[in-house]
XYZ file of C-alpha atoms in Angstrom:
541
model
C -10.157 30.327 -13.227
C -9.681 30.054 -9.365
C -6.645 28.826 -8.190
C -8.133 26.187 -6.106
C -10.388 24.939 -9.197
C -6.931 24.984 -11.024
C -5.672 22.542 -8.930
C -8.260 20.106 -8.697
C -9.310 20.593 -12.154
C -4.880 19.557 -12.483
C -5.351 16.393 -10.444
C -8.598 15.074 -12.122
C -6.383 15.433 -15.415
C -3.940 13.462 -13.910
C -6.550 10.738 -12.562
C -6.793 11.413 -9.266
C -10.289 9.830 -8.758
C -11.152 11.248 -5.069
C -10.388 13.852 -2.619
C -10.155 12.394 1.520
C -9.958 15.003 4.072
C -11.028 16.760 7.298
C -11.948 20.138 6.836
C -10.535 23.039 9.235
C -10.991 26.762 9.645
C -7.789 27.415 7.444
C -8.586 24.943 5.105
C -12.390 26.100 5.299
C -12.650 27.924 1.737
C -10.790 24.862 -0.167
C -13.116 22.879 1.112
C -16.049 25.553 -0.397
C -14.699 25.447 -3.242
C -14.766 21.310 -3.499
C -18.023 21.180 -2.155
C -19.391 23.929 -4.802
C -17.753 22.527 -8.017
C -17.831 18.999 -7.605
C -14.561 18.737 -9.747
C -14.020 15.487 -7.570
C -15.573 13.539 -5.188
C -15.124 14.654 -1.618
C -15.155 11.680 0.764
C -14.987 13.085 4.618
C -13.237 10.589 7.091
C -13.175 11.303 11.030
C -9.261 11.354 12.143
C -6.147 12.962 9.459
C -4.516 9.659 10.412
C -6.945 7.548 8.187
C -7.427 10.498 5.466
C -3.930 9.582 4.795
C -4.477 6.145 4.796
C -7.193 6.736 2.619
C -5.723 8.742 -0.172
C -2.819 6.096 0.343
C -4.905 3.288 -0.805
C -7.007 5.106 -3.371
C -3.323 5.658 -4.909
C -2.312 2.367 -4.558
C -5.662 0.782 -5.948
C -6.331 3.009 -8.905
C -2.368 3.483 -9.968
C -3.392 6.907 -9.460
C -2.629 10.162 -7.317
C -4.472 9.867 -4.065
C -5.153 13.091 -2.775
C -5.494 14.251 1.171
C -6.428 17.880 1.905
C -6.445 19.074 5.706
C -5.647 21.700 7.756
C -2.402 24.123 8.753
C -0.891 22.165 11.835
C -3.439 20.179 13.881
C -4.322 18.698 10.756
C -1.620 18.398 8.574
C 1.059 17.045 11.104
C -1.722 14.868 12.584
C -0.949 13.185 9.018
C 2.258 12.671 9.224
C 2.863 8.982 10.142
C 0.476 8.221 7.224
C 2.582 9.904 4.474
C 5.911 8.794 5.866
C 4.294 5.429 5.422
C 3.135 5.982 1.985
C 6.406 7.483 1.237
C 8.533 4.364 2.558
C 5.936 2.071 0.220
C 6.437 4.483 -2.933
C 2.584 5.333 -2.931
C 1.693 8.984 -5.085
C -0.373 10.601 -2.441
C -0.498 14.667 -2.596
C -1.036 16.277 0.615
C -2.975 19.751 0.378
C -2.783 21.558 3.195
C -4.787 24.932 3.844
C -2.320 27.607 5.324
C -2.872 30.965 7.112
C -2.800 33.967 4.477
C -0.275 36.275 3.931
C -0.231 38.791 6.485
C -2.323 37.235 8.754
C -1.155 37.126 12.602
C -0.089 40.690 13.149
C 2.772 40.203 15.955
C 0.243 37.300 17.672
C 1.397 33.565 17.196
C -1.265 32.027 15.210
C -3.168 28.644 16.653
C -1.958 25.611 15.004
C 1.147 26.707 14.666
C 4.687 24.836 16.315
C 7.840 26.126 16.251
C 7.439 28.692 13.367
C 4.877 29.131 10.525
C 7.065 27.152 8.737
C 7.767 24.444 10.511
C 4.656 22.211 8.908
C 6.414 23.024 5.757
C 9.818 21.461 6.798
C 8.675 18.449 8.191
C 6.986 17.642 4.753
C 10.186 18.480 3.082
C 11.504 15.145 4.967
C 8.686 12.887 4.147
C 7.232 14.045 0.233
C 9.595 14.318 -3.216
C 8.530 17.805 -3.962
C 6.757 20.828 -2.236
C 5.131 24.348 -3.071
C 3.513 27.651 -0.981
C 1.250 28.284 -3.334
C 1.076 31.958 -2.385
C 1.900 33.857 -6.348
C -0.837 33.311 -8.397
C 1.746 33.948 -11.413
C 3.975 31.169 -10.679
C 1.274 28.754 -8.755
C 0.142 26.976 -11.892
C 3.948 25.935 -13.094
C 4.491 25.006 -9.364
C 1.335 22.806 -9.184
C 2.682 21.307 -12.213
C 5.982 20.770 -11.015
C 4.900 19.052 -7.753
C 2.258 16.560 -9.704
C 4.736 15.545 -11.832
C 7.146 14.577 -9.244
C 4.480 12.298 -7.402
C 3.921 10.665 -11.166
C 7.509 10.177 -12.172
C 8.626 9.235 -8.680
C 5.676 7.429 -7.207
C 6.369 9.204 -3.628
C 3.491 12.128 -1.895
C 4.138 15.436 -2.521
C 2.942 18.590 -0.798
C 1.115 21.952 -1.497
C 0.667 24.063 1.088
C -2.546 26.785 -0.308
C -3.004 29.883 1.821
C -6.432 30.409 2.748
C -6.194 34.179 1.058
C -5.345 32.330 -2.205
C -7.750 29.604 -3.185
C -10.129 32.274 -5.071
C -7.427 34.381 -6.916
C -7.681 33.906 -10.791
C -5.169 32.011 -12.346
C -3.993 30.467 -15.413
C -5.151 26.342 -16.240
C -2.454 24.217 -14.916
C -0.145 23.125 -17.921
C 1.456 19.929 -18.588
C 4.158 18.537 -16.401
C 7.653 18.525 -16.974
C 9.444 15.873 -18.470
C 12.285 14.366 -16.641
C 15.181 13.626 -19.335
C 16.296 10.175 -19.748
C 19.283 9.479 -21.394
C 18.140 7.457 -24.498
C 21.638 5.814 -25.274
C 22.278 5.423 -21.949
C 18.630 3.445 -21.849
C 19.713 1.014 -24.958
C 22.501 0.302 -23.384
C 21.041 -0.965 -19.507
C 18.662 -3.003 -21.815
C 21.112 -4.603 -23.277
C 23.437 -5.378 -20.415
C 20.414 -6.465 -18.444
C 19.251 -8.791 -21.297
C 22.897 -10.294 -21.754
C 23.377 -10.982 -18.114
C 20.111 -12.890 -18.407
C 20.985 -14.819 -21.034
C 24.231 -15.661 -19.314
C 22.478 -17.524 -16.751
C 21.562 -20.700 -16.035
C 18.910 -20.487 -13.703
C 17.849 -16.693 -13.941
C 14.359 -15.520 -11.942
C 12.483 -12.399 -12.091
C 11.024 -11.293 -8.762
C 8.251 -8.221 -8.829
C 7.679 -6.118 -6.260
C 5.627 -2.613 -5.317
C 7.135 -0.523 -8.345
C 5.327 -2.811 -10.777
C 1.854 -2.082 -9.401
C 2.420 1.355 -8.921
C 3.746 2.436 -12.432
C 1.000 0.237 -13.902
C 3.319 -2.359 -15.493
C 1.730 -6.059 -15.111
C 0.488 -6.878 -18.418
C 3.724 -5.789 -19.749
C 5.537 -7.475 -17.323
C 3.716 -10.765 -17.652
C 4.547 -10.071 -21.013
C 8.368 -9.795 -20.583
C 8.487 -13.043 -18.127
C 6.897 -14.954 -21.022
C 9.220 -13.161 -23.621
C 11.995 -14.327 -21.516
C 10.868 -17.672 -20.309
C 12.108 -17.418 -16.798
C 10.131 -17.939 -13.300
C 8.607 -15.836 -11.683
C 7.875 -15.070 -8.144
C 6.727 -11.782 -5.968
C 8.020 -10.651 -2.780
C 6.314 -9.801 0.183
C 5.236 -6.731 -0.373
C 4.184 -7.644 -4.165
C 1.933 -10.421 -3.271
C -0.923 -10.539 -5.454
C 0.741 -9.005 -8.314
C 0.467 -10.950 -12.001
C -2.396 -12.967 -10.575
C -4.542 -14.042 -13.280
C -1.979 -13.056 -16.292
C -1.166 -15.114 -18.621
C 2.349 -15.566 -16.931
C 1.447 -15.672 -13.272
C 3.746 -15.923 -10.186
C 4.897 -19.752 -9.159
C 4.532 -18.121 -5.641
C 5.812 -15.458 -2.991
C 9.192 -15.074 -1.857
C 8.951 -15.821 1.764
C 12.433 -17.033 2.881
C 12.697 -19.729 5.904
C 8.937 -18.377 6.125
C 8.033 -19.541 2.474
C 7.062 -22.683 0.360
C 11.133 -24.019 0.348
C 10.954 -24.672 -3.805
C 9.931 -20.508 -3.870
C 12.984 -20.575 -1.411
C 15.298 -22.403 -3.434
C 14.808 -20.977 -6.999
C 15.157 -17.743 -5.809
C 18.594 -18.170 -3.773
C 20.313 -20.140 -5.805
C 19.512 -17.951 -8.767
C 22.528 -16.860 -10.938
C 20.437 -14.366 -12.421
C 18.456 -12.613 -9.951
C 16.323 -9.946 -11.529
C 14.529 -7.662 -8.827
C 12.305 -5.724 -11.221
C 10.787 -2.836 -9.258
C 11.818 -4.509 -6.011
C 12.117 -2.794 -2.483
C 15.656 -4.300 -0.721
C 13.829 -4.209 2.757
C 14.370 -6.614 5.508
C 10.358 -7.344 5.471
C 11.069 -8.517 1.739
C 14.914 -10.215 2.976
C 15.495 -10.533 6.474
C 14.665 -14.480 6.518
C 16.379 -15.281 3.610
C 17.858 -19.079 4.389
C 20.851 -17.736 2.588
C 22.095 -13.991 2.373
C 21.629 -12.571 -1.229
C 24.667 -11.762 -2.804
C 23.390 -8.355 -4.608
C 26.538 -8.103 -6.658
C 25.038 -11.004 -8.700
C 21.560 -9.504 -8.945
C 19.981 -7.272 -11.375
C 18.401 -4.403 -9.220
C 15.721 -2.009 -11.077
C 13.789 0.455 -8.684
C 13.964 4.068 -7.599
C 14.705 5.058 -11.218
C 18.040 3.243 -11.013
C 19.210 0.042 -12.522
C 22.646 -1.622 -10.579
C 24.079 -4.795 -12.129
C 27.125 -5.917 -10.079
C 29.184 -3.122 -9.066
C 27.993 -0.294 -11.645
C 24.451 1.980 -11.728
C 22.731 3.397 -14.925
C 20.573 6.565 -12.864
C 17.813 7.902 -14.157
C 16.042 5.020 -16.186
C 12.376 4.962 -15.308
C 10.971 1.538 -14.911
C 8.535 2.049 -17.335
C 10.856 2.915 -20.026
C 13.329 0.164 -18.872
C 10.356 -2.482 -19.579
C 9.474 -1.191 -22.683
C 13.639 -1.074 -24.180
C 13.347 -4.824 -22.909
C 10.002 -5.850 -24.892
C 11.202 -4.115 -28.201
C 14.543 -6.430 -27.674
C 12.679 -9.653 -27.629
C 10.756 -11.550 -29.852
C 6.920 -12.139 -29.262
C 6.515 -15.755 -27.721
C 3.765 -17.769 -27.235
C 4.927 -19.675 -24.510
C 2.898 -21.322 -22.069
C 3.406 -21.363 -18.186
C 4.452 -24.107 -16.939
C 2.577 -23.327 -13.548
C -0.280 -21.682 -12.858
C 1.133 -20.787 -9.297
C 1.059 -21.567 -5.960
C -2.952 -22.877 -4.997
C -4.062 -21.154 -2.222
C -6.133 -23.466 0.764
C -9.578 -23.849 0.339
C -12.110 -26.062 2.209
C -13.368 -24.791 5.229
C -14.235 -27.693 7.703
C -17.690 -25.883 9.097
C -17.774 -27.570 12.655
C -17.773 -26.588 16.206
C -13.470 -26.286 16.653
C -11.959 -22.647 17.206
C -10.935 -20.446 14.436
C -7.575 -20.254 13.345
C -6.252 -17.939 10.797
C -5.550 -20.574 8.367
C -9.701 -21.036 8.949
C -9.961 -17.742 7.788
C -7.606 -18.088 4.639
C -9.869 -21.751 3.789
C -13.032 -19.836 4.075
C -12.182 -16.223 1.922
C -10.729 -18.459 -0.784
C -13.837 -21.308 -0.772
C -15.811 -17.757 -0.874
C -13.669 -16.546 -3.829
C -14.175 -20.096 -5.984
C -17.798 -19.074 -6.165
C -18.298 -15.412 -6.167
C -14.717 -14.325 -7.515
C -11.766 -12.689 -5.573
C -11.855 -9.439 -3.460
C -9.126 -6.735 -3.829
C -8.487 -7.073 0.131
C -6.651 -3.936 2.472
C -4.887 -5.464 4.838
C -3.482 -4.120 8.124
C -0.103 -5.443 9.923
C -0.229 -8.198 11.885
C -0.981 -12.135 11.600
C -4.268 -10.699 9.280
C -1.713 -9.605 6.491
C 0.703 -13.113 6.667
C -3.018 -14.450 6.710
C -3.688 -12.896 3.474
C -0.530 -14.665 1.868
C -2.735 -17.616 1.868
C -5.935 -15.720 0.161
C -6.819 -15.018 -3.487
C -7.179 -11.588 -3.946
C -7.560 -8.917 -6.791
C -5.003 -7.065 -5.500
C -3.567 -6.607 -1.997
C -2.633 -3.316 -0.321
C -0.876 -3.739 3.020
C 1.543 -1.374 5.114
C 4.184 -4.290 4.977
C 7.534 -3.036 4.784
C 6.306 0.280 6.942
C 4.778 -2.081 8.838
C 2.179 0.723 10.436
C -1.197 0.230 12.249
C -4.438 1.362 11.413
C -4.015 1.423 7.889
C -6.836 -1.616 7.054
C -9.681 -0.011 7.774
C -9.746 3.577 6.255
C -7.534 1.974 3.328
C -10.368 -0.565 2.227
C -12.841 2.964 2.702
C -10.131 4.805 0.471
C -9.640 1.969 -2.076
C -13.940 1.287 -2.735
C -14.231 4.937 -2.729
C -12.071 5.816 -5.452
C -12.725 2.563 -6.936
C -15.955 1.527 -6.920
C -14.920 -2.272 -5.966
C -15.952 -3.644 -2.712
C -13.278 -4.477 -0.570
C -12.043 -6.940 1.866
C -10.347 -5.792 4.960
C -8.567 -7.523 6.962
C -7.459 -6.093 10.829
C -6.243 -7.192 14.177
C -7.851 -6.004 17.036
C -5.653 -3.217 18.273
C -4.828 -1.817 14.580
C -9.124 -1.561 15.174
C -9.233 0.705 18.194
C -6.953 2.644 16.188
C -9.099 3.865 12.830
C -11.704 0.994 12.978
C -14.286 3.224 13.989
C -14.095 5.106 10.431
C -16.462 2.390 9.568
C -19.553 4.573 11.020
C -18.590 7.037 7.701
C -19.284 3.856 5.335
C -23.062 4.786 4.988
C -22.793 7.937 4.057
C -20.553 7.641 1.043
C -22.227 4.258 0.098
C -19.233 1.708 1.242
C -20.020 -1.762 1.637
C -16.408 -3.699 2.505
C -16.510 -6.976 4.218
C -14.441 -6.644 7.562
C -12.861 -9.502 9.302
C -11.245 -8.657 12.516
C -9.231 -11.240 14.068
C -9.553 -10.636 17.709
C -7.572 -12.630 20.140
C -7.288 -10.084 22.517
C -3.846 -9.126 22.163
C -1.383 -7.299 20.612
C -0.309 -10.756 19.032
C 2.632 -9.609 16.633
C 4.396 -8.407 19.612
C 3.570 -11.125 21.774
C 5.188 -13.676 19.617
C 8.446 -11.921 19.729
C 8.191 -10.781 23.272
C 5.928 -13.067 24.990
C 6.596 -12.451 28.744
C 5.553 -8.974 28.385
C 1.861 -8.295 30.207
C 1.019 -5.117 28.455
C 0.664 -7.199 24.772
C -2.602 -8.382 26.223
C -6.168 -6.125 25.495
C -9.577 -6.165 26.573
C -12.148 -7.738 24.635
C -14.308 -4.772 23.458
C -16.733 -7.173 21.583
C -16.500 -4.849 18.420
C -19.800 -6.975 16.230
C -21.610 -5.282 19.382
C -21.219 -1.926 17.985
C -21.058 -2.664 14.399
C -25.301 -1.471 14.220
C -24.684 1.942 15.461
C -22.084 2.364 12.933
C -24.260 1.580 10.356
C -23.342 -1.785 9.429
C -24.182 -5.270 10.554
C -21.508 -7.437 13.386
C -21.144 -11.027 13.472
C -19.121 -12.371 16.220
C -18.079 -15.596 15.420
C -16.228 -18.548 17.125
C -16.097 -21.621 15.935
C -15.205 -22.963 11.914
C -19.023 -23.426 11.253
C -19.883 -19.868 12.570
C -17.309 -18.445 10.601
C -18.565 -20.480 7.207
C -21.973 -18.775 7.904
C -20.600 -15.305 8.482
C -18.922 -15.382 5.485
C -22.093 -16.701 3.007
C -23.897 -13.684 4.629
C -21.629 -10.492 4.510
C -20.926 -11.374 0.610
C -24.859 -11.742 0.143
C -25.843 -8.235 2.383
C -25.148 -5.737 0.319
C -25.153 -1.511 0.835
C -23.583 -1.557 4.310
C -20.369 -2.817 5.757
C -20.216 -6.158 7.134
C -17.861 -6.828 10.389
C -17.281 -10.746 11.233
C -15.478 -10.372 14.552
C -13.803 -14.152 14.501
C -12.591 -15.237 17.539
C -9.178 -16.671 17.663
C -7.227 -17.791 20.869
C -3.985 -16.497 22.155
C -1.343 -18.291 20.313
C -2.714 -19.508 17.657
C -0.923 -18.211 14.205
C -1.016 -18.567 10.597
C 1.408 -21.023 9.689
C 3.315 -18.821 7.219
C 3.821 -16.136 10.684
C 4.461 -18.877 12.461
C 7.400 -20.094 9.875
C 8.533 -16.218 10.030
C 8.408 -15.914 13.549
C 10.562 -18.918 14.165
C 12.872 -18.074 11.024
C 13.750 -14.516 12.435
C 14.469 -15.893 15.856
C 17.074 -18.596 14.688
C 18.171 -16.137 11.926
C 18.758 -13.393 15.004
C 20.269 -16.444 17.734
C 23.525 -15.158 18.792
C 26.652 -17.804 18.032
C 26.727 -18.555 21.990
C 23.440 -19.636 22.342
């Protein structure tokens, strides 16, 4: 078969459930070749920033690879922000870029291309696990195989670059991918250290974070907490995870930010057990007292450190399942079924607050059922601590804008669910506008965009600064030529309406453009805001 039908044929295998891209002239007969064979969906966005996003979230919804194809240079390093991003987070996403052929250039630079024809291919060495030129067609398929696997095991983007010359030169199938050894004694024996340092303590917790969601672990993990019979809460960046299980969360670990029980349990835990948890000052900085990690148990990154001592090379996966085989079914019952989130929208003629916002999703939720929800940075994604959900995807330890939008578009595409989003106003002038591709590819989300008019994140940290304020660009305006329907809303009973409409309109996005003054914050930023500046006081003040 054809080398690029070898590849996608590879990545289907492998689950990947959607291709995002841009197409370009040296990425041109890929993109033939996708459009021909319909081996996967090919969903079109507007800007390589947001195909990255995209293929980010499809990865991150579907515990799959996402998949971004673009082209040599403009394309491809127009895409790099995204990828660092999804690297940072531990998201799968394989970037395939198209590549000038062998041979091609004859003495001339070629356009697209920086510092040398290989500079695209360096700078994706610093942000991806693995990469391959795909330019042998006898070693392309073990290469393709190689690189996959990587982004599996490792849960980080990889990157094939395909010369143009290439994609239609006959190949073997793709074969399976290599196995990464794991010491099996070495395995029994972090199982059983982890499970005796557990049972040494008196008050031992088990937080969850990104690597449980993204190796596909939270039945089993629900499973284990129960097993065990400890608490268990999420970080920041896992919130949503376990919802609904039989073992759910008591809450998220917010620090001075959080519910102060959440606070409590988890600090003054003798038994600490960060399972798939990223050590990022997002998930720590506001801790009311600083972690002491030598009494933690640490499991991410394919490395388990108890104390002073690492066992490398124990895959999370296989970690949970040494644990489950060690203990003995239970049929415990949670004591909690975790935190409630606010509900009861007041529907009168006040301003809209974020926490208005939170009250309305979740009275929305009671009756319809919860939203997976794509959140941008900002006061929309400490917003969204206080919201059910189905599952939460949010750029929060990279903490990058313009992810909401073209991430809900990635997640429903690859999906099938429809989506909440959730944006400020300047993460919106950044990708909102992918919105107008919603129609053609079927995409229905519900947007809220929470526009105050300012770049309020900064603001709150810097808030003598002039340039944090925008323009009001009065986005609902221009949500019809998009092909969807805007709602600009301002007060609580405008924003109860919205809300009973977009989740009855269905077959085009919905954009509620609420309203909030300067200032006002969701109380769980607000808690954050004022934890990190009396965290960050220096002694002489």
């Amino acid at each position: 078969m054809r080398l690029a039908e070898a590849l996608l044929h590879a990545l289907k295998d492998r689950g990947a459930q959607t291709v995002f891209g841009i197409p370009g002239d040296f990425a041109l007969p890929f993109f033939k070749v996708m459009e021909e064979t319909k081996i996967l969906p090919l969903v079109t966005l507007s800007h390589e920033p947001a195909v990255g996003f995209a293929a980010d979230a499809a990865a991150r919804a579907g515990t799959t690879l996402g998949v971004a194809a673009v082209t040599y240079g403009a394309g491809a390093l127009n895409m790099v922000n995204a990828v660092a991003g999804a690297y940072a987070e531990k998201s799968p996403v394989v970037v395939i870029s198209g590549a000038p052929g062998a041979g091609e250039g004859g003495g001339l630079l070629l356009h697209h291309q920086g510092k040398t024809l290989d500079t695209q291919y360096r700078v994706f060495q610093e942000i991806t696990v693995a990469q391959a030129r795909l330019d042998d067609p006898a070693t392309a398929p073990a290469e393709i195989a190689r690189v996959l696997g990587a982004a599996q095991a490792l849960q980080r983007p990889v990157y094939l670059e395909l010369p143009r010359d290439m994609v239609n030169r006959e190949v073997e199938p793709v074969g399976p991918d290599p196995v990464l050894p794991v010491d099996g004694d070495a395995l029994a024996a972090c199982a059983d250290e982890v499970l005796a340092q557990l049972r040494k303590a008196t008050s031992p917790v088990l937080m969850v974070c990104v690597e449980v969601r993204r190796y596909g672990l939270e039945d089993k993990v629900a499973e284990l907490a129960r097993r065990l019979g400890v608490p268990v809460v999420t970080s920041f960046m896992g919130r949503g995870l376990l919802s609904g299980k039989p073992w759910p969360p008591r809450g998220t670990y917010l620090g001075v930010a959080g519910d102060p029980a959440i606070t409590k349990l988890v600090e003054e835990s003798d038994g600490l057990f960060l399972l798939g948890t990223l050590l990022s000052d997002t998930n720590f900085a506001v801790s009311e007292r600083k972690l002491d990690l030598r009494k933690t148990i640490h499991a991410f990154d394919r490395e388990v450190t108890l104390g002073y001592h690492s066992y490398r090379d124990i895959p999370l996966d296989r970690l949970v399942d040494a644990l489950l085989e060690r203990l003995p079914a239970s049929d415990r019952v949670a004591e909690t079924q975790g935190r409630a989130c606010p509900t009861g929208l007041i529907r009168d003629a006040q301003p809209i607050g974020p926490m208005d916002i939170a009250c309305g999703v979740n009275d929305m939720a009671a009756r319809h059922g919860d939203l997976m929800i794509a959140s941008d940075i900002g006061d929309c994604l400490f917003t969204a601590m206080d919201i059910r959900d189905d599952g939460l995807m949010a750029p929060g330890y990279y903490a990058g804008m313009g992810f909401g939008v073209p991430a809900g578009l990635g997640a429903q595409a690859a999906t099938g669910k429809r989506m909440l989003i959730l944006v400020g106003d300047g993460a919106f002038q950044m990708t909102g506008w992918e919105l107008g591709n919603a129609r053609r590819f079927g995409l229905d989300p519900i947007v809220i965009l929470f526009n105050n008019a300012s770049w309020e994140m900064l603001r709150t940290f810097q808030p003598e600064s002039d340039f944090n304020n925008l323009d009001d660009w009065h986005y609902a305006d221009m949500a019809k030529s998009l092909g969807g329907d805007g709602m600009r809303v301002q007060t609580r009973a405008e924003l109860g309406a919205a809300l009973d409409t977009a989740w009855e309109t269905r077959g085009r996005f919905q954009l509620i453009e609420a309203m909030i003054p300067r200032g006002v914050l969701s109380d769980t930023l607000a808690r954050f805001v004022k934890g990190q500046k009396r965290l960050h006081k220096k002694p002489a003040e």
